[in-house]
Amino acid sequence: MSQSHAPDADVKVDLQASIDNDEKDTTNDVEKGSALLDGKLEDTMDHETVLEDRESKATATDDPIEPVVAKDKQWWQVWRQDPKLLAMNPKDFPQRTKYLILMTIAFATLIGPISTTIYMPCLVEIQEYFHATDTEINGTLSAFTFSLAVFPLFWAAFGEVYGRRNGYLISFIIYIIGAVGCATSVNVQMFIAFRVISGLGCSSILSNGAGTIADCFVPAERGRAFAIYSSGPLLGPALGPIIGGYLNTGLGWRSNLAFVAILGAVIWVCILVFLPETTRPTPGKDGQLPAKRSKVINPLQPLTYFVYTNLTLTVFYSGIAFLMFYLVNTTYTRTLTLQYHLDTGTVGLCYLPLAAGAIVGNQFGGRFSDYIFNKRVAAVRARDGPDAPVYAEMRISVPVMAAAVALCFCGYISYGWCVQKNVHYAYVLVSIFFLATGLMTPTIFLATYIVDSFKAKGASVTACLSLFRFIMAGVGSLIASELESALGNGILFTICGAIVVLLSSLIFYVQANPKKWEAERQRRS
């Protein structure tokens, strides 16, 4: 009886051994395939980009902002978003789409600076029409500037909850209402109130614009993208006085406000047609689904990032630099008009060297920061392997920063003493060109740096930057005339240059301690 079952037992043993061998082979194949896939990813993509890409792809289809629908967008349905784009990680958008988004955002950033400066050449006419005091007229400038400081906090929080595109569309409708109200104002109080509303409307682009760029561009190309994004705010202060001066001469001061209302409407249409939603839900921990978003908007939430030392130091330097710059910008028109007796159109043209210098510094700073970042990342990984840590501080170049600060210092001294000694205004224009170049080169370094440091919250940290910058700009606008009268241009702007040089040591300290800031971010998060 036992002999008859022996062959069956042998067959079972052989079958079990075959199954075990197949399982081992399958396991080995899976492990080899997984290792090969991981190796290819690490060899072909930046470490930071891989992490962001995996997180976003894992959750892109779970985006609660707008569900993906099967029906394709028709060419005439300009108000609809493309479902194919909504299903993608924004960093995987076609290059043409990413740069179309970037150009739309850069165009939208024109609105704030132009709205600030377009009526500067006709301040005297507005003051006479409203029978306003000097303080009330300065208040129209400060009210708008302080609005640009405070309201980006709200829009950053709004964009995180309801999407950046929705924030843009709503805010620019508010801006148009404010601009129309300014154009139809009958007294200075009404004018100031609608200036605040205008500031509320156009401030969304200051914070969410940076967030949109962080959504679409990886760190290796982010500096160049920020340089293009910042071109609008730099062109605006130059274009505003030129347009405003000639509009005021031909059609009166109200035409300036009508112009910016029309410009706001054009920007709104461009956003509707060309700008898809780029916000994606934050991934959950350990590969889990993202947590459900709260629908409550907390405008104070971005302020919590001031607990990070590197952000606070960077924002403080940038804000004080803006304060020094607005001391020049606020007195510039009066100096050219009262001291050099130029007409409003010529005064507007004199803003071109300032804008040209700012754009040169901006473009050089953005492109060079990408170059130095990519070069340093490649060197570190060649030395320590593909898993070597990468720090945002690799973007900051100490030699370039020092040269830019030195150029800014010389520009301040030259500008102040040329005006003080009443030399020909051509020397003043040359001085302000170099001043703007030296000021803007580190500015774009630092704007990109803070977004790299807090990638997932680019809009929030940029709102913190805008808050302090524009508060300082508003303070500078209020105290510029009094400081100029008390100290004179030569001493005043020599002091401004010296302060910028002294405070630049904060940035050198930030650049020298990347591991310290990374440890702080890990600890607090």
Coordinates of C-alpha atoms in Angstrom, one line a residue:
M1 CA 0.0 0.0 0.0
S2 CA 2.8 2.4 0.9
Q3 CA 4.7 1.5 -2.3
S4 CA 1.8 2.5 -4.5
H5 CA 1.7 6.0 -3.0
A6 CA 5.5 6.6 -3.3
P7 CA 5.4 7.9 -6.9
D8 CA 2.6 10.4 -6.0
A9 CA 4.7 11.8 -3.2
D10 CA 7.7 12.2 -5.5
V11 CA 5.5 14.1 -8.0
K12 CA 4.3 16.4 -5.2
V13 CA 7.8 17.2 -4.0
D14 CA 9.0 18.0 -7.6
L15 CA 5.9 20.2 -8.2
Q16 CA 6.5 22.2 -5.0
A17 CA 10.2 22.7 -5.8
S18 CA 9.2 23.9 -9.3
I19 CA 6.8 26.4 -7.8
D20 CA 9.4 27.7 -5.3
N21 CA 11.9 28.2 -8.0
D22 CA 9.4 30.1 -10.2
E23 CA 8.6 32.4 -7.3
K24 CA 12.3 33.1 -6.7
D25 CA 12.8 33.9 -10.4
T26 CA 9.8 36.2 -10.4
T27 CA 10.9 38.0 -7.3
N28 CA 14.4 38.5 -8.8
D29 CA 13.0 39.8 -12.0
V30 CA 10.8 42.3 -10.2
E31 CA 13.7 43.4 -8.0
K32 CA 16.0 43.8 -11.1
G33 CA 13.3 45.8 -13.0
S34 CA 12.7 48.0 -10.0
A35 CA 16.4 48.7 -9.5
L36 CA 16.8 49.4 -13.2
L37 CA 13.9 51.8 -13.2
D38 CA 15.2 53.6 -10.1
G39 CA 18.7 53.9 -11.6
K40 CA 17.3 55.4 -14.8
L41 CA 15.3 58.0 -12.9
E42 CA 18.3 59.0 -10.8
D43 CA 20.6 59.2 -13.8
T44 CA 18.2 61.4 -15.9
M45 CA 16.4 63.7 -13.5
D46 CA 17.3 66.1 -10.8
H47 CA 16.6 64.7 -7.3
E48 CA 14.3 67.5 -6.3
T49 CA 12.4 67.3 -9.5
V50 CA 11.9 63.5 -9.2
L51 CA 10.4 63.9 -5.8
E52 CA 8.1 66.7 -6.9
D53 CA 7.2 64.8 -10.1
R54 CA 6.3 61.6 -8.3
E55 CA 4.2 63.4 -5.7
S56 CA 2.3 65.4 -8.3
K57 CA 1.7 62.5 -10.7
A58 CA 0.4 60.3 -7.9
T59 CA -2.3 62.9 -7.1
A60 CA -2.9 64.9 -10.2
T61 CA -6.1 63.1 -11.1
D62 CA -7.4 63.6 -7.5
D63 CA -7.4 67.4 -8.0
P64 CA -10.6 68.7 -6.4
I65 CA -10.4 72.1 -8.1
E66 CA -11.9 71.0 -11.3
P67 CA -12.5 67.4 -12.3
V68 CA -11.2 66.0 -15.6
V69 CA -13.9 65.4 -18.2
A70 CA -13.7 63.2 -21.2
K71 CA -15.0 65.7 -23.6
D72 CA -12.2 67.6 -25.3
K73 CA -12.2 71.4 -25.4
Q74 CA -13.3 72.9 -28.7
W75 CA -11.2 75.7 -30.3
W76 CA -14.0 78.2 -29.8
Q77 CA -14.6 77.4 -26.1
V78 CA -12.0 79.9 -24.9
W79 CA -13.4 80.0 -21.4
R80 CA -12.9 76.3 -20.8
Q81 CA -9.7 74.7 -19.5
D82 CA -8.1 71.9 -21.4
P83 CA -8.9 68.6 -19.6
K84 CA -5.6 67.1 -20.9
L85 CA -3.7 69.9 -19.0
L86 CA -5.7 69.4 -15.9
A87 CA -4.8 65.7 -15.8
M88 CA -1.0 66.6 -16.0
N89 CA 1.6 67.7 -13.5
P90 CA 2.2 71.3 -14.5
K91 CA 5.9 70.6 -14.7
D92 CA 5.1 68.2 -17.5
F93 CA 3.2 70.7 -19.5
P94 CA 4.6 71.2 -23.1
Q95 CA 7.3 73.9 -23.1
R96 CA 5.1 76.1 -25.3
T97 CA 2.3 76.0 -22.8
K98 CA 4.6 76.7 -19.9
Y99 CA 6.0 79.8 -21.6
L100 CA 2.6 81.0 -22.7
I101 CA 1.6 80.8 -19.0
L102 CA 4.8 82.7 -18.0
M103 CA 4.2 85.4 -20.6
T104 CA 0.6 85.9 -19.4
I105 CA 1.7 86.2 -15.8
A106 CA 4.5 88.6 -16.7
F107 CA 2.0 90.7 -18.7
A108 CA -0.3 90.8 -15.7
T109 CA 2.4 92.0 -13.4
L110 CA 2.5 95.3 -15.4
I111 CA -0.7 96.4 -13.9
G112 CA 0.5 97.3 -10.3
P113 CA 3.6 99.4 -11.3
I114 CA 1.8 101.2 -14.1
S115 CA -1.1 102.0 -11.8
T116 CA 1.4 103.3 -9.2
T117 CA 3.2 105.6 -11.6
I118 CA 0.9 106.5 -14.5
Y119 CA -0.6 109.5 -12.8
M120 CA 2.7 110.8 -11.2
P121 CA 3.3 113.3 -14.0
C122 CA -0.1 114.9 -13.3
L123 CA -0.1 114.9 -9.5
V124 CA -0.2 118.7 -9.5
E125 CA -3.3 118.8 -11.7
I126 CA -5.1 116.3 -9.6
Q127 CA -4.2 118.2 -6.4
E128 CA -5.5 121.4 -7.9
Y129 CA -8.7 119.7 -9.1
F130 CA -9.5 118.2 -5.7
H131 CA -8.2 121.2 -3.7
A132 CA -6.2 118.6 -1.8
T133 CA -3.2 119.0 0.5
D134 CA 0.3 117.6 -0.1
T135 CA -0.4 114.9 2.5
E136 CA -3.7 113.9 0.9
I137 CA -2.0 113.5 -2.5
N138 CA 0.8 111.5 -1.0
G139 CA -1.9 109.4 0.7
T140 CA -3.2 108.3 -2.7
L141 CA 0.2 106.8 -3.5
S142 CA 0.7 105.3 0.0
A143 CA -2.8 103.8 0.1
F144 CA -2.2 101.9 -3.1
T145 CA 1.3 100.8 -2.0
F146 CA 0.1 99.5 1.4
S147 CA -2.6 97.6 -0.4
L148 CA 0.0 95.9 -2.5
A149 CA 1.7 95.0 0.7
V150 CA -1.2 93.5 2.7
F151 CA -3.6 91.9 0.2
P152 CA -1.3 89.4 -1.4
L153 CA -1.5 87.5 1.9
F154 CA -5.2 87.0 1.3
W155 CA -4.8 86.0 -2.3
A156 CA -2.1 83.5 -1.5
A157 CA -4.4 81.7 1.0
F158 CA -7.3 82.0 -1.5
G159 CA -5.2 80.3 -4.2
E160 CA -4.2 77.4 -2.0
V161 CA -7.9 76.7 -1.3
Y162 CA -9.8 77.6 -4.5
G163 CA -7.1 77.7 -7.1
R164 CA -4.8 80.4 -8.5
R165 CA -6.7 80.9 -11.7
N166 CA -10.0 81.6 -9.9
G167 CA -8.1 84.1 -7.8
Y168 CA -6.8 85.9 -10.8
L169 CA -10.2 86.1 -12.5
I170 CA -12.0 87.4 -9.4
S171 CA -9.2 89.9 -8.4
F172 CA -9.0 91.6 -11.8
I173 CA -12.7 92.2 -11.9
I174 CA -12.2 94.0 -8.6
Y175 CA -9.3 95.9 -10.0
I176 CA -11.4 97.1 -13.0
I177 CA -14.1 98.4 -10.6
G178 CA -11.5 100.2 -8.6
A179 CA -9.9 101.8 -11.6
V180 CA -13.3 103.0 -13.0
G181 CA -14.1 104.4 -9.5
C182 CA -10.8 106.4 -9.5
A183 CA -11.5 107.8 -13.0
T184 CA -14.9 109.0 -11.9
S185 CA -13.9 110.3 -8.5
V186 CA -15.4 113.7 -7.4
N187 CA -13.2 114.3 -4.3
V188 CA -9.9 113.1 -2.9
Q189 CA -11.5 110.8 -0.3
M190 CA -13.4 108.9 -3.0
F191 CA -10.2 108.7 -5.0
I192 CA -8.2 107.2 -2.1
A193 CA -10.9 104.7 -1.3
F194 CA -11.0 103.4 -4.9
R195 CA -7.2 103.3 -5.0
V196 CA -7.4 100.8 -2.1
I197 CA -9.9 98.7 -4.0
S198 CA -7.6 98.8 -7.1
G199 CA -4.7 97.6 -4.9
L200 CA -6.8 94.8 -3.6
G201 CA -7.6 93.7 -7.1
C202 CA -4.2 93.7 -8.7
S203 CA -2.3 92.4 -5.7
S204 CA -3.1 88.7 -6.4
I205 CA -0.5 88.5 -9.1
L206 CA 2.3 89.5 -6.7
S207 CA 1.9 86.3 -4.6
N208 CA 0.1 83.8 -6.8
G209 CA 2.3 84.7 -9.8
A210 CA 5.3 83.3 -8.1
G211 CA 3.3 80.3 -7.0
T212 CA 2.3 79.6 -10.6
I213 CA 5.9 79.7 -11.7
A214 CA 6.9 77.3 -8.9
D215 CA 4.1 75.0 -10.1
C216 CA 5.3 74.9 -13.7
F217 CA 9.1 75.2 -13.6
V218 CA 11.7 72.9 -12.0
P219 CA 14.6 74.5 -9.9
A220 CA 17.1 74.2 -12.8
E221 CA 15.1 76.6 -15.0
R222 CA 13.3 78.6 -12.3
G223 CA 15.8 81.5 -12.2
R224 CA 15.3 82.4 -15.9
A225 CA 11.5 82.1 -15.5
F226 CA 11.6 84.5 -12.5
A227 CA 13.6 86.9 -14.5
I228 CA 10.9 87.0 -17.2
Y229 CA 8.2 87.2 -14.6
S230 CA 9.9 90.2 -13.0
S231 CA 10.2 92.1 -16.2
G232 CA 6.7 93.5 -15.9
P233 CA 7.2 95.2 -12.5
L234 CA 10.4 96.7 -13.9
L235 CA 8.9 98.0 -17.1
G236 CA 5.8 99.3 -15.4
P237 CA 7.6 102.2 -13.5
A238 CA 9.1 103.3 -16.8
L239 CA 6.1 103.0 -19.0
G240 CA 3.7 104.5 -16.5
P241 CA 5.1 108.0 -16.4
I242 CA 5.6 108.1 -20.2
I243 CA 2.0 107.0 -21.0
G244 CA 0.6 109.1 -18.2
G245 CA 2.5 112.3 -19.2
Y246 CA 1.3 112.2 -22.8
L247 CA -2.3 111.1 -22.0
N248 CA -2.5 113.9 -19.4
T249 CA -1.3 116.5 -22.0
G250 CA -3.8 115.4 -24.6
L251 CA -6.9 114.1 -22.7
G252 CA -6.5 115.1 -19.0
W253 CA -5.7 113.2 -15.9
R254 CA -8.9 111.0 -15.9
S255 CA -7.7 109.4 -19.1
N256 CA -4.8 107.8 -17.2
L257 CA -7.2 105.9 -14.9
A258 CA -9.4 105.0 -17.9
F259 CA -6.3 103.5 -19.6
V260 CA -5.4 101.2 -16.7
A261 CA -9.1 100.1 -16.4
I262 CA -8.9 99.0 -20.1
L263 CA -5.5 97.4 -19.5
G264 CA -7.0 95.4 -16.6
A265 CA -9.8 94.1 -18.8
V266 CA -7.3 93.0 -21.5
I267 CA -5.3 91.1 -18.8
W268 CA -8.5 89.5 -17.5
V269 CA -9.3 88.1 -21.0
C270 CA -5.7 86.8 -21.4
I271 CA -5.9 85.0 -18.1
L272 CA -9.3 83.4 -19.1
V273 CA -8.0 82.2 -22.5
F274 CA -4.3 81.3 -21.8
L275 CA -3.9 80.4 -18.2
P276 CA -5.0 76.9 -16.9
E277 CA -5.2 76.0 -13.3
T278 CA -1.7 74.9 -12.0
T279 CA -2.5 74.2 -8.3
R280 CA -2.5 70.6 -7.4
P281 CA -3.4 69.0 -4.0
T282 CA -0.5 68.4 -1.6
P283 CA 0.3 64.7 -1.4
G284 CA -0.4 62.8 1.8
K285 CA 2.3 61.1 3.8
D286 CA 3.6 57.6 2.9
G287 CA 1.9 57.5 -0.4
Q288 CA -1.6 58.1 1.0
L289 CA -4.2 60.1 -0.7
P290 CA -4.0 63.9 -0.1
A291 CA -5.9 65.2 2.8
K292 CA -9.2 66.9 2.0
R293 CA -8.7 70.7 1.7
S294 CA -10.2 73.0 4.1
K295 CA -12.5 75.6 2.5
V296 CA -11.6 78.3 5.1
I297 CA -9.3 81.0 3.9
N298 CA -6.8 82.2 6.5
P299 CA -5.0 85.3 5.2
L300 CA -2.6 85.2 8.1
Q301 CA -1.4 81.7 7.4
P302 CA 1.5 82.9 5.2
L303 CA 2.9 84.9 8.1
T304 CA 3.8 81.7 9.9
Y305 CA 6.8 81.4 7.5
F306 CA 8.5 84.2 9.3
V307 CA 9.5 81.7 11.9
Y308 CA 12.2 80.5 9.5
T309 CA 15.4 82.4 10.0
N310 CA 16.6 82.3 6.4
L311 CA 13.3 83.7 5.1
T312 CA 13.2 86.5 7.7
L313 CA 16.8 87.6 6.9
T314 CA 16.2 87.5 3.2
V315 CA 12.9 89.4 3.4
F316 CA 14.4 92.0 5.7
Y317 CA 17.3 92.8 3.4
S318 CA 14.9 93.0 0.4
G319 CA 12.5 95.3 2.2
I320 CA 15.2 97.7 3.3
A321 CA 16.6 97.8 -0.2
F322 CA 13.1 98.7 -1.5
L323 CA 12.9 101.5 1.1
M324 CA 16.2 103.0 -0.1
F325 CA 15.0 102.7 -3.7
Y326 CA 11.7 104.4 -3.1
L327 CA 13.5 107.3 -1.5
V328 CA 15.0 107.8 -4.9
N329 CA 11.8 107.0 -6.9
T330 CA 9.6 109.3 -4.9
T331 CA 11.8 112.4 -5.2
Y332 CA 12.9 111.7 -8.8
T333 CA 9.9 113.3 -10.5
R334 CA 10.0 116.5 -8.4
T335 CA 13.8 116.8 -8.9
L336 CA 13.5 116.6 -12.7
T337 CA 10.5 118.9 -12.7
L338 CA 11.4 121.6 -10.2
Q339 CA 15.2 121.5 -10.3
Y340 CA 15.8 120.7 -14.0
H341 CA 12.5 122.3 -15.3
L342 CA 11.6 119.4 -17.6
D343 CA 8.0 119.0 -18.9
T344 CA 5.9 116.0 -18.0
G345 CA 6.6 114.0 -21.2
T346 CA 10.4 114.4 -20.9
V347 CA 10.2 113.4 -17.2
G348 CA 8.4 110.2 -18.3
L349 CA 11.2 109.5 -20.7
C350 CA 13.8 110.0 -18.0
Y351 CA 12.4 106.8 -16.3
L352 CA 13.7 104.7 -19.2
P353 CA 17.3 104.5 -17.9
L354 CA 16.0 103.4 -14.5
A355 CA 13.9 100.6 -16.2
A356 CA 16.8 99.6 -18.5
G357 CA 19.2 99.2 -15.6
A358 CA 16.6 97.2 -13.6
I359 CA 15.9 94.9 -16.6
V360 CA 19.7 94.4 -17.2
G361 CA 20.2 93.4 -13.5
N362 CA 17.1 91.3 -13.5
Q363 CA 17.9 89.3 -16.6
F364 CA 21.6 88.8 -15.7
G365 CA 20.7 87.8 -12.1
G366 CA 18.0 85.3 -13.2
R367 CA 20.0 83.6 -15.9
F368 CA 23.3 83.6 -13.9
S369 CA 21.5 82.1 -10.8
D370 CA 20.3 79.2 -12.9
Y371 CA 23.8 78.7 -14.3
I372 CA 25.6 78.8 -11.0
F373 CA 22.9 76.5 -9.4
N374 CA 23.1 73.9 -12.1
K375 CA 26.9 74.0 -12.1
R376 CA 27.1 73.5 -8.4
V377 CA 24.6 70.7 -8.4
A378 CA 26.5 68.9 -11.1
A379 CA 29.8 69.3 -9.2
V380 CA 28.4 68.0 -5.9
R381 CA 26.8 65.0 -7.6
A382 CA 29.9 64.2 -9.6
R383 CA 31.9 64.2 -6.3
D384 CA 29.4 62.6 -3.9
G385 CA 27.1 60.6 -6.1
P386 CA 23.5 61.1 -7.5
D387 CA 22.0 61.1 -4.0
A388 CA 24.1 64.0 -2.7
P389 CA 21.9 66.7 -1.0
V390 CA 21.0 69.8 -3.0
Y391 CA 20.4 73.1 -1.2
A392 CA 18.6 76.2 -2.4
E393 CA 21.5 78.3 -1.2
M394 CA 23.6 77.0 -4.1
R395 CA 21.8 79.6 -6.2
I396 CA 23.4 82.6 -4.4
S397 CA 26.7 83.6 -5.8
V398 CA 28.8 85.6 -3.3
P399 CA 31.1 87.3 -5.8
V400 CA 28.2 88.4 -8.0
M401 CA 26.3 89.6 -4.9
A402 CA 29.3 91.6 -3.7
A403 CA 29.9 93.2 -7.1
A404 CA 26.2 94.1 -7.4
V405 CA 26.1 95.7 -4.0
A406 CA 29.3 97.7 -4.7
L407 CA 27.7 98.9 -8.0
C408 CA 24.5 99.9 -6.2
F409 CA 26.6 101.8 -3.6
C410 CA 28.4 103.7 -6.3
G411 CA 25.2 104.5 -8.1
Y412 CA 23.6 106.0 -4.9
I413 CA 26.6 108.2 -4.2
S414 CA 26.8 109.4 -7.8
Y415 CA 23.1 110.1 -8.1
G416 CA 22.9 112.0 -4.8
W417 CA 25.9 114.2 -5.4
C418 CA 25.1 114.9 -9.0
V419 CA 21.7 116.2 -8.0
Q420 CA 23.2 118.0 -5.0
K421 CA 25.7 119.9 -7.2
N422 CA 23.1 120.5 -9.9
V423 CA 25.2 119.0 -12.7
H424 CA 23.6 118.2 -16.1
Y425 CA 20.8 115.7 -15.7
A426 CA 22.5 113.4 -18.2
Y427 CA 24.8 112.4 -15.4
V428 CA 21.8 111.8 -13.2
L429 CA 20.3 109.4 -15.7
V430 CA 23.6 107.4 -16.0
S431 CA 23.9 107.2 -12.2
I432 CA 20.4 105.9 -11.8
F433 CA 21.0 103.2 -14.5
F434 CA 23.9 101.7 -12.5
L435 CA 22.0 102.1 -9.3
A436 CA 19.1 100.1 -10.6
T437 CA 21.3 97.4 -12.2
G438 CA 23.1 96.9 -8.9
L439 CA 19.9 96.8 -6.9
M440 CA 18.0 94.4 -9.1
T441 CA 20.7 91.7 -9.6
P442 CA 20.6 90.4 -6.0
T443 CA 16.8 91.0 -5.8
I444 CA 16.0 88.3 -8.4
F445 CA 18.5 85.9 -6.8
L446 CA 16.7 86.2 -3.5
A447 CA 13.1 86.0 -4.9
T448 CA 14.0 82.7 -6.6
Y449 CA 15.9 81.5 -3.6
I450 CA 12.9 81.7 -1.2
V451 CA 10.7 79.9 -3.6
D452 CA 13.3 77.1 -4.0
S453 CA 13.5 76.9 -0.2
F454 CA 9.7 76.5 0.2
K455 CA 8.7 74.9 -3.1
A456 CA 5.2 73.8 -2.1
K457 CA 4.3 77.2 -0.7
G458 CA 5.9 79.6 -3.3
A459 CA 2.8 81.9 -3.2
S460 CA 2.8 82.2 0.6
V461 CA 6.5 83.0 1.0
T462 CA 6.3 85.5 -1.9
A463 CA 3.4 87.1 -0.1
C464 CA 5.6 87.5 2.9
L465 CA 8.3 89.1 0.7
S466 CA 5.7 91.5 -0.9
L467 CA 4.3 92.4 2.5
F468 CA 7.6 93.7 3.9
R469 CA 8.8 95.2 0.6
F470 CA 5.7 97.3 -0.1
I471 CA 5.4 98.4 3.5
M472 CA 8.9 99.7 3.3
A473 CA 8.1 101.2 -0.1
G474 CA 5.1 103.0 1.4
V475 CA 7.2 104.3 4.3
G476 CA 9.8 105.5 1.9
S477 CA 7.2 107.4 -0.2
L478 CA 5.9 109.1 3.0
I479 CA 9.3 110.2 4.4
A480 CA 11.3 110.9 1.2
S481 CA 10.5 114.6 0.9
E482 CA 11.2 115.3 4.6
L483 CA 14.5 113.4 4.5
E484 CA 15.6 115.2 1.3
S485 CA 14.8 118.6 2.8
A486 CA 16.6 117.8 6.1
L487 CA 19.7 116.1 4.8
G488 CA 20.1 117.1 1.2
N489 CA 20.4 114.6 -1.7
G490 CA 24.2 114.0 -1.4
I491 CA 24.2 112.9 2.3
L492 CA 20.8 111.2 2.1
F493 CA 21.7 108.9 -0.8
T494 CA 25.3 108.2 0.5
I495 CA 23.6 106.9 3.7
C496 CA 21.2 104.8 1.6
G497 CA 24.1 103.2 -0.3
A498 CA 26.0 102.5 3.0
I499 CA 22.9 100.8 4.5
V500 CA 22.5 98.5 1.5
V501 CA 26.2 97.5 1.8
L502 CA 26.0 96.8 5.6
L503 CA 22.8 94.7 5.3
S504 CA 24.2 92.6 2.5
S505 CA 26.1 90.8 5.2
L506 CA 22.8 89.1 6.1
I507 CA 22.7 87.4 2.7
F508 CA 26.3 86.2 2.9
Y509 CA 25.4 84.7 6.3
V510 CA 22.3 82.9 4.7
Q511 CA 24.4 81.6 1.8
A512 CA 27.1 80.2 4.1
N513 CA 24.8 78.1 6.3
P514 CA 22.6 75.8 4.0
K515 CA 22.7 72.8 6.4
K516 CA 21.5 75.0 9.3
W517 CA 18.4 76.2 7.3
E518 CA 17.6 72.7 6.1
A519 CA 17.7 71.3 9.6
E520 CA 15.4 74.2 10.7
R521 CA 12.9 73.4 8.0
Q522 CA 12.9 69.7 8.8
R523 CA 12.5 70.4 12.5
R524 CA 9.6 72.9 12.1
S525 CA 7.8 70.9 9.5

